[in-house]
Structures are given as C-alpha cells and as structure tokens.
Coordinates of C-alpha atoms in Angstrom, one line a residue:
X1 CA -20.4 -17.2 -18.3
X2 CA -21.1 -20.8 -19.6
X3 CA -22.8 -21.3 -22.9
X4 CA -26.6 -20.8 -22.4
X5 CA -29.6 -21.9 -24.3
X6 CA -31.8 -19.3 -25.9
X7 CA -34.5 -19.6 -23.2
X8 CA -31.8 -19.3 -20.5
X9 CA -30.4 -16.2 -22.2
X10 CA -33.9 -14.7 -22.4
X11 CA -34.4 -15.3 -18.6
X12 CA -31.0 -13.8 -17.7
X13 CA -31.7 -10.7 -19.8
X14 CA -34.9 -10.1 -17.9
X15 CA -33.1 -10.7 -14.6
X16 CA -30.2 -8.4 -15.7
X17 CA -32.6 -5.5 -16.6
X18 CA -34.3 -5.9 -13.3
X19 CA -30.9 -5.8 -11.6
X20 CA -30.1 -2.6 -13.5
X21 CA -33.4 -1.0 -12.4
X22 CA -32.8 -1.9 -8.7
X23 CA -29.1 -0.9 -8.5
X24 CA -28.7 2.0 -11.0
X25 CA -29.1 4.9 -8.6
X26 CA -26.8 3.4 -6.0
X27 CA -24.0 2.7 -8.6
X28 CA -24.5 6.1 -10.2
X29 CA -24.2 7.9 -6.8
X30 CA -21.0 5.9 -6.0
X31 CA -19.5 6.7 -9.4
X32 CA -20.3 10.4 -9.0
X33 CA -18.5 10.5 -5.7
X34 CA -15.4 9.0 -7.4
X35 CA -15.2 11.2 -10.5
X36 CA -17.9 13.9 -10.6
X37 CA -17.4 13.9 -14.4
X38 CA -20.4 12.7 -16.4
X39 CA -18.3 11.2 -19.2
X40 CA -16.3 9.1 -16.8
X41 CA -19.4 8.2 -14.7
X42 CA -21.1 7.0 -17.8
X43 CA -18.2 4.9 -18.9
X44 CA -17.7 3.4 -15.4
X45 CA -21.4 2.4 -15.2
X46 CA -21.2 0.8 -18.7
X47 CA -18.1 -1.2 -17.8
X48 CA -19.6 -2.3 -14.4
X49 CA -22.9 -3.5 -15.9
X50 CA -21.2 -5.2 -18.8
X51 CA -19.1 -7.2 -16.3
X52 CA -22.2 -7.9 -14.3
X53 CA -23.9 -9.4 -17.3
X54 CA -20.9 -11.4 -18.4
X55 CA -20.3 -12.8 -14.9
X56 CA -24.0 -13.5 -14.2
X57 CA -23.5 -17.0 -12.7
X58 CA -21.1 -15.6 -10.1
X59 CA -23.2 -12.6 -9.4
X60 CA -26.3 -14.7 -8.7
X61 CA -24.4 -16.6 -6.0
X62 CA -23.5 -13.5 -4.1
X63 CA -25.3 -12.8 -0.8
X64 CA -25.3 -9.1 -1.6
X65 CA -25.2 -8.3 -5.3
X66 CA -25.0 -4.5 -4.7
X67 CA -21.8 -5.0 -2.6
X68 CA -20.3 -7.1 -5.4
X69 CA -21.2 -4.4 -7.9
X70 CA -19.7 -1.6 -5.8
X71 CA -16.4 -3.6 -5.4
X72 CA -16.3 -4.2 -9.2
X73 CA -17.0 -0.5 -9.8
X74 CA -14.1 0.5 -7.6
X75 CA -11.8 -2.0 -9.3
X76 CA -12.8 -0.8 -12.8
X77 CA -12.4 2.8 -11.8
X78 CA -8.9 2.2 -10.6
X79 CA -7.7 -0.1 -13.4
X80 CA -9.6 1.2 -16.4
X81 CA -10.2 4.9 -15.7
X82 CA -7.1 5.9 -13.6
X83 CA -8.9 6.6 -10.3
X84 CA -6.4 6.8 -7.4
X85 CA -6.6 4.8 -4.2
X86 CA -7.2 8.1 -2.4
X87 CA -10.2 8.9 -4.6
X88 CA -11.8 5.6 -3.9
X89 CA -11.2 5.9 -0.1
X90 CA -12.6 9.4 -0.1
X91 CA -15.7 8.3 -2.0
X92 CA -16.4 5.5 0.6
X93 CA -15.8 7.9 3.5
X94 CA -18.2 10.5 2.1
X95 CA -20.8 7.8 1.4
X96 CA -20.7 6.6 5.0
X97 CA -21.1 10.2 6.2
X98 CA -24.1 11.0 4.1
X99 CA -27.4 11.0 5.8
X100 CA -29.9 8.3 5.1
X101 CA -32.1 10.8 3.5
X102 CA -29.3 11.9 1.1
X103 CA -28.6 8.3 0.2
X104 CA -32.3 7.7 -0.6
X105 CA -32.5 10.7 -2.9
X106 CA -32.8 9.8 -6.6
X107 CA -30.6 11.9 -8.9
X108 CA -28.9 11.4 -12.2
X109 CA -27.9 13.6 -15.1
X110 CA -27.8 10.5 -17.4
X111 CA -30.6 9.0 -19.3
X112 CA -31.0 5.6 -17.6
X113 CA -32.8 4.2 -20.6
X114 CA -30.2 5.2 -23.2
X115 CA -27.5 4.0 -21.0
X116 CA -29.1 0.5 -20.7
X117 CA -29.5 0.3 -24.4
X118 CA -25.9 1.2 -24.9
X119 CA -24.8 -1.4 -22.5
X120 CA -26.8 -4.1 -24.3
X121 CA -25.5 -2.8 -27.6
X122 CA -21.9 -3.2 -26.5
X123 CA -22.7 -6.7 -25.1
X124 CA -24.2 -7.6 -28.5
X125 CA -27.5 -8.4 -26.9
X126 CA -29.3 -6.1 -29.4
X127 CA -29.7 -7.9 -32.7
X128 CA -27.9 -6.2 -35.6
X129 CA -31.0 -6.7 -37.8
X130 CA -33.2 -5.0 -35.3
X131 CA -34.9 -2.1 -37.1
X132 CA -35.0 1.4 -35.6
X133 CA -38.7 1.2 -35.0
X134 CA -38.2 -1.9 -32.7
X135 CA -35.4 -0.1 -30.9
X136 CA -37.6 2.9 -30.4
X137 CA -40.4 0.6 -29.1
X138 CA -37.9 -1.1 -26.7
X139 CA -36.7 2.3 -25.4
X140 CA -40.2 3.4 -24.7
X141 CA -40.8 0.1 -23.0
X142 CA -37.7 0.5 -20.8
X143 CA -38.7 4.0 -19.9
X144 CA -42.1 2.6 -18.9
X145 CA -40.3 0.1 -16.7
X146 CA -38.5 2.9 -14.8
X147 CA -41.8 4.7 -14.2
X148 CA -43.5 1.7 -12.7
X149 CA -40.3 -0.1 -11.5
X150 CA -41.7 -1.4 -8.3
X151 CA -44.6 -3.3 -10.0
X152 CA -42.7 -4.8 -12.9
X153 CA -39.6 -5.8 -11.0
X154 CA -41.8 -7.5 -8.4
X155 CA -43.6 -9.4 -11.1
X156 CA -40.3 -10.3 -12.8
X157 CA -39.0 -11.7 -9.5
X158 CA -42.0 -13.9 -9.0
X159 CA -41.6 -15.2 -12.6
X160 CA -37.9 -16.1 -12.6
X161 CA -37.0 -16.4 -8.9
X162 CA -34.0 -14.1 -8.9
X163 CA -32.7 -12.4 -5.8
X164 CA -34.5 -12.1 -2.5
X165 CA -37.9 -10.6 -2.9
X166 CA -38.0 -8.6 0.3
X167 CA -34.6 -7.1 -0.4
X168 CA -35.6 -5.8 -3.8
X169 CA -38.9 -4.4 -2.7
X170 CA -37.3 -2.6 0.2
X171 CA -34.7 -1.1 -2.1
X172 CA -37.3 0.0 -4.6
X173 CA -39.7 1.3 -2.0
X174 CA -37.0 3.5 -0.5
X175 CA -37.5 6.4 -3.0
X176 CA -41.3 6.3 -2.6
X177 CA -40.9 6.3 1.2
X178 CA -38.6 9.3 0.8
X179 CA -41.4 11.2 -1.0
X180 CA -43.8 10.4 1.8
X181 CA -41.4 11.7 4.4
X182 CA -40.3 14.7 2.5
X183 CA -43.2 16.9 3.7
X184 CA -42.5 16.2 7.4
X185 CA -38.8 16.8 6.9
X186 CA -39.4 20.1 5.3
X187 CA -40.9 21.3 8.6
X188 CA -37.4 21.5 10.1
X189 CA -36.6 25.2 10.5
X190 CA -33.4 26.9 9.5
X191 CA -32.8 27.8 13.2
X192 CA -32.9 24.1 14.1
X193 CA -30.2 23.4 11.4
X194 CA -28.0 26.1 12.7
X195 CA -28.0 24.6 16.2
X196 CA -25.9 21.8 14.7
X197 CA -23.6 23.9 12.6
X198 CA -19.8 23.8 12.9
X199 CA -16.9 25.5 11.1
X200 CA -14.4 23.3 9.3
X201 CA -11.9 25.6 7.6
X202 CA -13.6 27.7 5.0
X203 CA -16.9 25.9 5.2
X204 CA -19.9 26.0 7.5
X205 CA -21.0 22.4 8.0
X206 CA -24.6 21.5 8.9
X207 CA -25.2 18.3 10.8
X208 CA -28.2 16.1 11.7
X209 CA -29.0 15.3 15.3
X210 CA -26.9 12.1 15.1
X211 CA -23.9 14.0 13.7
X212 CA -24.2 13.1 10.0
X213 CA -23.2 15.7 7.5
X214 CA -26.2 17.2 5.8
X215 CA -24.6 19.9 3.6
X216 CA -22.1 22.7 3.8
X217 CA -21.9 26.4 2.8
X218 CA -19.0 28.7 2.1
X219 CA -18.1 30.5 5.3
X220 CA -19.1 33.9 4.0
X221 CA -22.7 32.7 3.5
X222 CA -23.1 31.6 7.1
X223 CA -23.1 32.9 10.6
X224 CA -19.3 32.3 10.6
X225 CA -18.7 34.9 7.9
X226 CA -16.4 36.9 10.2
X227 CA -14.4 33.9 11.3
X228 CA -10.8 33.0 10.4
X229 CA -10.7 30.7 7.4
X230 CA -8.6 28.1 9.3
X231 CA -9.2 26.1 12.5
X232 CA -6.4 26.1 15.1
X233 CA -3.6 23.5 14.4
X234 CA -3.7 22.4 18.1
X235 CA -7.1 21.6 19.7
X236 CA -8.1 19.5 22.8
X237 CA -11.2 17.3 22.8
X238 CA -12.3 14.3 25.0
X239 CA -9.0 14.1 26.9
X240 CA -6.9 14.1 23.8
X241 CA -4.7 16.8 22.3
X242 CA -5.0 17.0 18.5
X243 CA -2.3 18.3 16.1
X244 CA -2.5 19.3 12.4
X245 CA 0.9 20.7 11.2
X246 CA 0.3 22.9 8.2
X247 CA 3.7 24.4 7.4
X248 CA 2.4 26.8 4.8
X249 CA 0.5 28.7 7.5
X250 CA 2.2 31.9 8.5
X251 CA 1.0 31.5 12.1
X252 CA 1.9 27.8 12.3
X253 CA 3.0 26.6 15.8
X254 CA 4.2 23.3 14.3
X255 CA 6.8 24.4 11.7
X256 CA 9.4 22.1 13.2
X257 CA 7.3 19.0 13.0
X258 CA 8.7 16.3 10.6
X259 CA 7.7 17.2 7.0
X260 CA 6.2 13.7 6.5
X261 CA 3.6 14.6 9.1
X262 CA 2.6 17.8 7.3
X263 CA -1.2 17.9 6.9
X264 CA -1.5 14.7 9.0
X265 CA -4.0 14.9 11.8
X266 CA -2.7 13.1 14.9
X267 CA -3.4 13.0 18.6
X268 CA -1.7 12.3 22.0
X269 CA -2.9 12.0 25.5
X270 CA -0.9 12.9 28.6
X271 CA 2.3 15.0 28.7
X272 CA 3.2 15.8 25.1
X273 CA 6.9 16.3 25.9
X274 CA 7.2 12.7 27.2
X275 CA 5.0 10.8 24.8
X276 CA 6.7 8.4 22.5
X277 CA 3.7 7.4 20.4
X278 CA 1.0 9.2 18.5
X279 CA -2.3 8.0 16.8
X280 CA -2.7 8.9 13.2
X281 CA -6.3 10.1 12.6
X282 CA -6.1 11.0 8.9
X283 CA -3.7 12.3 6.2
X284 CA -4.0 15.0 3.6
X285 CA -6.2 17.1 6.0
X286 CA -6.6 20.8 5.6
X287 CA -8.7 21.7 8.6
X288 CA -10.7 19.9 11.4
X289 CA -13.3 20.5 14.1
X290 CA -15.4 18.5 16.5
X291 CA -19.0 17.9 17.4
X292 CA -19.9 15.6 20.2
X293 CA -18.0 12.3 19.5
X294 CA -17.2 13.1 15.9
X295 CA -14.0 14.5 14.3
X296 CA -14.9 16.4 11.1
X297 CA -12.0 16.8 8.7
X298 CA -11.6 18.7 5.4
X299 CA -10.0 16.3 3.0
X300 CA -9.9 16.5 -0.8
X301 CA -12.3 19.5 -0.6
X302 CA -14.9 17.2 1.1
X303 CA -16.0 17.1 4.7
X304 CA -15.7 13.7 6.4
X305 CA -16.7 12.5 9.8
X306 CA -14.5 10.2 11.8
X307 CA -15.6 8.7 15.1
X308 CA -13.2 9.6 17.9
X309 CA -13.4 6.1 19.4
X310 CA -12.3 4.3 16.3
X311 CA -9.1 2.3 16.3
X312 CA -6.3 4.4 14.7
X313 CA -2.8 3.7 13.4
X314 CA -0.1 4.1 16.0
X315 CA 3.3 5.5 15.2
X316 CA 6.4 5.6 17.4
X317 CA 7.8 9.1 17.9
X318 CA 11.5 9.3 17.5
X319 CA 13.6 11.7 15.5
X320 CA 14.4 12.3 11.9
X321 CA 17.7 13.1 10.1
X322 CA 18.6 15.8 7.7
X323 CA 21.8 16.7 5.8
X324 CA 22.9 20.2 6.9
X325 CA 26.1 21.2 5.1
X326 CA 28.8 18.8 6.2
X327 CA 26.8 17.4 9.2
X328 CA 23.9 15.1 9.8
X329 CA 21.4 16.8 12.1
X330 CA 18.6 15.3 14.1
X331 CA 15.2 16.8 15.0
X332 CA 12.4 15.4 17.1
X333 CA 9.5 14.3 14.8
X334 CA 7.0 16.4 16.7
X335 CA 9.1 19.5 16.9
X336 CA 10.1 19.1 20.5
X337 CA 13.5 19.7 22.1
X338 CA 15.7 16.7 21.3
X339 CA 16.2 14.6 24.4
X340 CA 19.7 13.3 25.0
X341 CA 21.5 11.5 27.9
X342 CA 23.3 13.6 30.5
X343 CA 26.6 13.1 28.7
X344 CA 25.1 14.4 25.5
X345 CA 24.9 11.0 23.8
X346 CA 21.8 9.7 22.1
X347 CA 21.3 5.9 21.9
X348 CA 19.9 4.7 18.6
X349 CA 19.4 1.0 17.6
X350 CA 22.9 -0.5 18.0
X351 CA 24.7 2.8 17.8
X352 CA 25.4 5.8 20.0
X353 CA 25.4 9.3 18.6
X354 CA 27.6 11.8 20.3
X355 CA 25.6 15.0 19.9
X356 CA 26.7 18.6 19.6
X357 CA 23.3 20.3 19.9
X358 CA 21.3 18.8 17.0
X359 CA 24.5 17.8 15.1
X360 CA 25.8 14.2 15.2
X361 CA 29.4 14.8 16.0
X362 CA 30.3 11.0 16.2
X363 CA 28.6 7.7 15.5
X364 CA 29.9 4.9 17.6
X365 CA 28.9 1.2 18.1
X366 CA 26.8 0.7 21.2
X367 CA 27.5 -2.2 23.6
X368 CA 26.3 -5.4 21.9
X369 CA 24.1 -7.4 24.3
X370 CA 21.8 -10.3 24.3
X371 CA 20.1 -12.0 27.2
X372 CA 22.1 -10.1 29.7
X373 CA 25.5 -11.0 28.1
X374 CA 27.8 -8.4 26.5
X375 CA 29.9 -9.2 23.5
X376 CA 32.9 -7.2 22.2
X377 CA 35.9 -7.5 19.9
X378 CA 39.4 -7.9 21.3
X379 CA 42.7 -9.5 20.4
X380 CA 43.4 -13.1 21.3
X381 CA 46.7 -14.6 22.3
X382 CA 47.8 -14.8 18.6
X383 CA 47.2 -11.1 18.1
X384 CA 44.1 -11.8 16.0
X385 CA 40.7 -10.1 16.5
X386 CA 38.2 -12.4 18.3
X387 CA 34.8 -12.0 20.0
X388 CA 34.7 -12.1 23.8
X389 CA 31.8 -12.1 26.1
X390 CA 31.2 -10.7 29.6
X391 CA 28.7 -12.5 31.8
X392 CA 28.2 -11.8 35.5
X393 CA 31.4 -9.7 35.5
X394 CA 33.5 -12.5 34.0
X395 CA 35.2 -12.1 30.6
X396 CA 35.9 -15.1 28.4
X397 CA 36.6 -16.0 24.8
X398 CA 33.4 -16.5 22.8
X399 CA 34.5 -17.0 19.2
X400 CA 37.7 -17.0 17.1
X401 CA 37.9 -17.9 13.5
X402 CA 40.1 -17.6 10.4
X403 CA 42.7 -14.9 10.5
X404 CA 40.5 -12.7 12.7
X405 CA 37.0 -11.4 13.0
X406 CA 36.7 -7.9 11.5
X407 CA 33.2 -6.9 12.8
X408 CA 29.9 -8.3 14.1
X409 CA 26.4 -7.3 15.1
X410 CA 23.4 -8.9 16.7
X411 CA 20.0 -9.0 15.0
X412 CA 16.9 -10.9 16.3
X413 CA 18.9 -13.2 18.5
X414 CA 21.4 -14.1 15.8
X415 CA 25.1 -12.9 15.7
X416 CA 26.3 -12.0 12.2
X417 CA 30.1 -11.7 11.9
X418 CA 32.6 -11.1 9.1
X419 CA 35.8 -13.3 9.1
X420 CA 39.1 -12.4 7.3
X421 CA 39.9 -15.9 6.0
X422 CA 42.9 -15.8 3.7
X423 CA 45.3 -14.0 1.4
X424 CA 46.1 -15.3 -2.1
X425 CA 48.3 -13.6 -4.6
X426 CA 48.1 -10.6 -2.3
X427 CA 44.3 -10.5 -2.5
X428 CA 42.3 -10.6 0.8
X429 CA 39.1 -12.7 1.1
X430 CA 36.3 -12.7 3.7
X431 CA 33.3 -14.8 4.6
X432 CA 30.2 -13.9 6.6
X433 CA 28.6 -16.2 9.2
X434 CA 25.4 -16.4 11.2
X435 CA 25.4 -17.9 14.7
X436 CA 22.4 -18.3 17.0
X437 CA 22.8 -16.9 20.5
X438 CA 20.1 -19.0 22.1
X439 CA 21.9 -22.3 21.4
X440 CA 19.3 -23.3 18.9
X441 CA 20.6 -24.1 15.4
X442 CA 24.0 -24.2 13.9
X443 CA 26.6 -21.7 12.8
X444 CA 26.3 -21.3 9.0
X445 CA 28.1 -19.3 6.3
X446 CA 25.8 -17.0 4.5
X447 CA 26.5 -16.0 0.9
X448 CA 29.8 -16.8 -0.8
X449 CA 33.5 -16.0 -0.1
X450 CA 34.2 -12.6 -1.5
X451 CA 37.2 -10.2 -2.1
X452 CA 37.9 -7.5 0.4
X453 CA 36.8 -7.0 4.1
X454 CA 33.8 -5.8 5.9
X455 CA 34.0 -3.4 8.9
X456 CA 31.6 -1.8 11.4
X457 CA 28.5 -3.9 10.9
X458 CA 25.3 -2.3 12.2
X459 CA 21.7 -3.6 12.3
X460 CA 19.0 -1.3 11.2
X461 CA 15.6 -2.2 12.8
X462 CA 13.8 0.2 10.5
X463 CA 14.8 -1.7 7.3
X464 CA 15.5 -5.1 8.9
X465 CA 19.0 -5.3 7.3
X466 CA 22.6 -5.0 8.2
X467 CA 24.8 -2.2 6.9
X468 CA 28.6 -2.1 7.0
X469 CA 31.6 -0.4 5.6
X470 CA 32.9 -2.7 2.8
X471 CA 36.5 -2.3 1.4
X472 CA 36.4 -4.3 -1.8
X473 CA 40.2 -3.8 -2.4
X474 CA 41.3 -3.7 1.1
X475 CA 44.8 -4.9 0.3
X476 CA 45.7 -1.8 -1.9
X477 CA 43.1 0.9 -0.8
X478 CA 41.2 2.2 2.1
X479 CA 38.2 3.1 -0.2
X480 CA 35.0 2.0 1.4
X481 CA 31.4 1.6 0.2
X482 CA 28.2 0.6 2.1
X483 CA 27.4 -3.1 2.0
X484 CA 24.0 -4.4 2.8
X485 CA 23.4 -7.9 4.2
X486 CA 20.0 -9.4 4.4
X487 CA 19.0 -11.9 7.1
X488 CA 18.8 -14.5 4.4
X489 CA 22.4 -13.9 3.5
X490 CA 22.2 -11.8 0.3
X491 CA 25.2 -9.4 0.2
X492 CA 25.0 -6.3 -2.0
X493 CA 26.4 -2.7 -2.0
X494 CA 24.9 0.7 -2.6
X495 CA 25.8 2.3 -5.9
X496 CA 27.2 5.7 -5.1
X497 CA 29.6 6.5 -7.9
X498 CA 27.7 9.4 -9.3
X499 CA 27.3 11.0 -5.9
X500 CA 31.0 10.7 -5.1
X501 CA 32.1 12.3 -8.3
X502 CA 31.2 15.7 -6.9
X503 CA 34.4 15.9 -4.8
X504 CA 37.9 14.9 -5.7
X505 CA 39.5 12.4 -3.2
X506 CA 42.8 10.6 -2.5
X507 CA 41.1 7.3 -3.5
X508 CA 41.2 6.3 0.2
X509 CA 37.9 7.8 1.1
X510 CA 35.6 5.7 3.3
X511 CA 31.9 5.7 4.3
X512 CA 30.5 5.2 7.8
X513 CA 26.9 4.1 8.0
X514 CA 24.9 6.4 10.4
X515 CA 21.2 5.5 9.8
X516 CA 18.6 4.5 7.3
X517 CA 15.5 6.6 6.9
X518 CA 12.6 6.4 4.4
X519 CA 14.6 4.5 1.8
X520 CA 17.7 6.6 2.1
X521 CA 21.0 5.8 3.8
X522 CA 22.8 8.6 5.7
X523 CA 26.6 8.3 5.9
X524 CA 29.6 10.2 6.9
X525 CA 32.0 10.4 4.0
X526 CA 35.7 10.8 5.0
X527 CA 38.8 11.2 2.9
X528 CA 42.0 9.9 4.4
X529 CA 45.7 9.7 4.1
X530 CA 46.4 6.0 4.2
X531 CA 49.3 3.6 4.1
X532 CA 49.1 -0.2 4.3
X533 CA 49.4 -1.4 7.9
X534 CA 48.6 2.0 9.4
X535 CA 45.5 3.7 10.7
X536 CA 43.9 6.1 8.2
X537 CA 44.4 9.9 8.9
X538 CA 41.2 11.9 8.2
X539 CA 41.5 14.9 5.9
X540 CA 37.9 16.0 5.7
X541 CA 34.4 14.7 6.4
X542 CA 31.1 15.4 4.5
X543 CA 27.6 13.9 4.4
X544 CA 26.5 11.5 1.7
X545 CA 22.8 10.4 1.4
X546 CA 22.5 7.3 -0.8
X547 CA 19.2 5.8 -2.2
X548 CA 18.9 2.5 -0.5
X549 CA 17.3 0.6 -3.4
X550 CA 20.1 1.2 -6.0
X551 CA 22.2 -1.9 -5.2
X552 CA 24.7 -4.3 -6.9
X553 CA 25.1 -7.8 -5.6
X554 CA 28.5 -8.9 -4.4
X555 CA 29.9 -11.7 -6.6

C-alpha cells in the first residue's frame, strides 16, 4: 500500500474495522469448513485480515470484497497453513450445499474483539505507548460496535464513502432477518423433515424442499437404524447407471475395475458392455444416493450435493496393464470381459497385441497408414532397408537414405525415421529425421548424430512421445534400452540399470516397448544368444516396468 498521510491512515482504519465487522462471520465460517481447528482458524483469519489491511488500495477497487477475501483466505490456507487442494474444494462444495438459513446463522467460538485487536497489534496499528487503560477502553468500544453493528457501520459508510451502502446493509441485516424468521421456521414438524430424508452410507441426511442439505444424523439414531451401512455400488437413476467401486467391500460387484477408479463415482448410459466412455462424477467417494435431481455423495466425512445435469469430466474406457509373473496382462478398465478381434488380436495405438486370454503373447507393429496410404519397410535394389508405400493397390518406393532405414513411425501427420548413416573405426552412427506426410514443410534432422542404432519405433498417444529399442553399441552387442524421442527432437533413454541387475544375462539382452501407462513403461525383456550379422536367438523373456521420468539424454 502506498505511503499515506495520517488523516488517510485514520480513514482507512475506520474503513478496515467496518470491513471486519461486515465480513467476519463469512470468513470465520469458511475457515471452519477448511480446518475445523480453532487454532488454525484464528491464525488464518489473522493472516487474511492483515493482508486485507496491507492491500487496501487493491481491495477497495474490487467489485466484490468478500469474494476477494475468500480467495485470499484459500491461498493463505494452502500456502501458509498446509491445507490441501482437496480440503479447499470440499469446503467450497459444502458451502454451496448449505441452506441459506445455515449460511445466515451467526456462530463463532472466537472472541471477535480480541481477534481484531491482535490483528491491529501485529500490523503495528496499536501505538506501543498506548496504556492498558486505553486498550481496555478501545476493546469495550469495539465490543459496542459489534452489538450495534448495523447502525455504526451505516454511519461510517456515509462518512467515508466506502463500499456500496446497499450491499453492506443487506449483509448486516441478514442475521436480524434470520431472527425474525426463526419463529416461523421452528413450526416445521419433525414429520415434515423426515419426508425429505435419505440414507447416504452411515448417515441419515435431512433435506430442505429444494434439496439442500440441512443436517445429518448417525444411521442408528434415525428411521434407517436397521439398514445396511453402505449404499449399493451400482444404482440407476434418471436414465443413467451409476457405479462406485469399493474394493474393500466383501460384497463388491466391481472388484475387477481398474484400481485407479476405486472410490470414484462414475456413470454410463446405454449398454454398459459396449460403452467406451464414462462420466466421472466425483472422486474419493464412500457412498452415494439420490433425491430428485441431486446426487448426494459422502466425501471426506461430509455430505455433498451434485446436480445430475452438471457437465462432468469424460474418460475413455480402454484397458489397463499389469505385470503378472513373466507376462504383461490386460484387463478392461471397468471389469468387463476383454474384447478382442476374431483372430484373438487386440489393436492398440500403432501396435497389435496377440492375446492369449488376458496375456499379451506378442507385440507387433500395426500397419502404418496416413490419409489412406500404407507405409512399410522393405529392401531396395541395393539390399538396403527403405520405406515403401502402397496406394490404390500400387506399391512404390517412398524413401531411401544413408545405409538404410532401421525403423519408422507416424505421429500427428509426421513420419519419424531412424537412418543408419555410417561406420567409422567400426562404430555405427545413426540420425533421426522428421518428414511431413501432407507435403507441407521440409524433411529435417532432429537431434544430433549419435552412436548405435534405433529399432522398432512406436508412437504412444497417451504420452505424446515415441519409444524405441536403442542399441547404443550395436556393432559389438545386441543389448538394447528404451529410447524416448519427443516431437521437438529431444532424444533420451530410460535408466534401467538397477532394475536389470536382478537377473544375470549374456549381455545381449534387449527390451521391446509394449505400452506406456500412468508414468510407467511396460516392456518385454529378452535375453539372447547373438552373433554379429545373425538374428538373435531368444533364451528367456520377462517383464520390466520402468519409470518413464528417469531419463538420460543421448549425447
């Protein structure tokens, strides 16, 4: 805040104290929903109001000071008092679900007056020379302000012209209007409340006529006392089927659902066996139920209402991989029977998995196509590997370069290929190029020339990168590691030394990229008998799962 004159400071102090009176209950309620610990609530309020005082010029320009204060309160809770993002989201969700009556109710276990004096003390507003009697007088005066808040704040507004008069008076009148309405509200009978009562897990939840959560009781204290403590995992409502996998339940019908969806409420419409997309309603859910157009979920030991017509996150339903002994096995994300082609194959990105039940028996490259044209590797007239294309049934040479093209893949309309360029002192060197397939742009070399050769390039749509088998000393060894090529041309390889120490090999062991999933790369690891100029002969095959982010750049 800019340097102020003494009169300006005096005016801003009056405005600040008025602001405190107007907003205290709202900020206290929001802080309590975040922490529910008086010590942290007190500290959060102090930090928030200190920042409000220090940033007064900005605050006075805000259209909604209370919204600005709530945002700063969230920021300070997260950065200064270690509130998690989930805690903040839960507090806002519960605040939205509270009835208007509950939001109007005034409650606080803190002494508002002492808190204000502590804020001003930390800010250095209270003069160090101020004698205790004057502090006591000031405290008494502030307490008086709270007791006649509506009158004094209205007079203060007229005097200094801060905020919008109508907004402040409406805010301050709310608690008094609440008292006027309290008598009529109390006439609602217990029977009327029970008409809007639903079970959500171990709680009986009482709702207003418009579906807002009023309060909840333990199940044993309600008419649901004899009910099971959990709602069904699968329920239908409004033309949708809802699912909540809870794998710890002994009676779970969804034990085979992907573990990442555990305690995630999702829904589908239509034939569940044929759907390839779900809508995510909420995560970290323990139980759920419905009333009219509301979905009521138990989350973080709180009941929250979600409108069934809201826009929800959509997620494609595919399959997920797991290492099972020496095999990579696949399961449908939703626990359904894995759907394969008639020949037992399963197309995935630019690969084809040959399946034996749920086990990936083989991983082969799929036909590489773009705009109706197929591309494949074959030998040219000089016996070197080149890229050919097939269009309208006619095959023709598409690309030849260097001493042969070892591998290629197609990603977002671009062809990436690795060229064996030369030998020098017995060492083999390669280069990687990118060529547009839409005849827009030029063929460019990406990265630098490097030692070794790159085989079996595959594009992973999930990560947006290219994975390949890289043989860094291809002239003396068949040992392969997984190289990763970014669209921008950065070439790196996955660090797997510690993982591969677990088994003794011939030194000619190789890795085949199968798939990337959730930051992990699944590979088949094969040891081989190998001699230069001959095809490797497999000895054994195992599974290796490598963290995708532990990489070293190729020099």
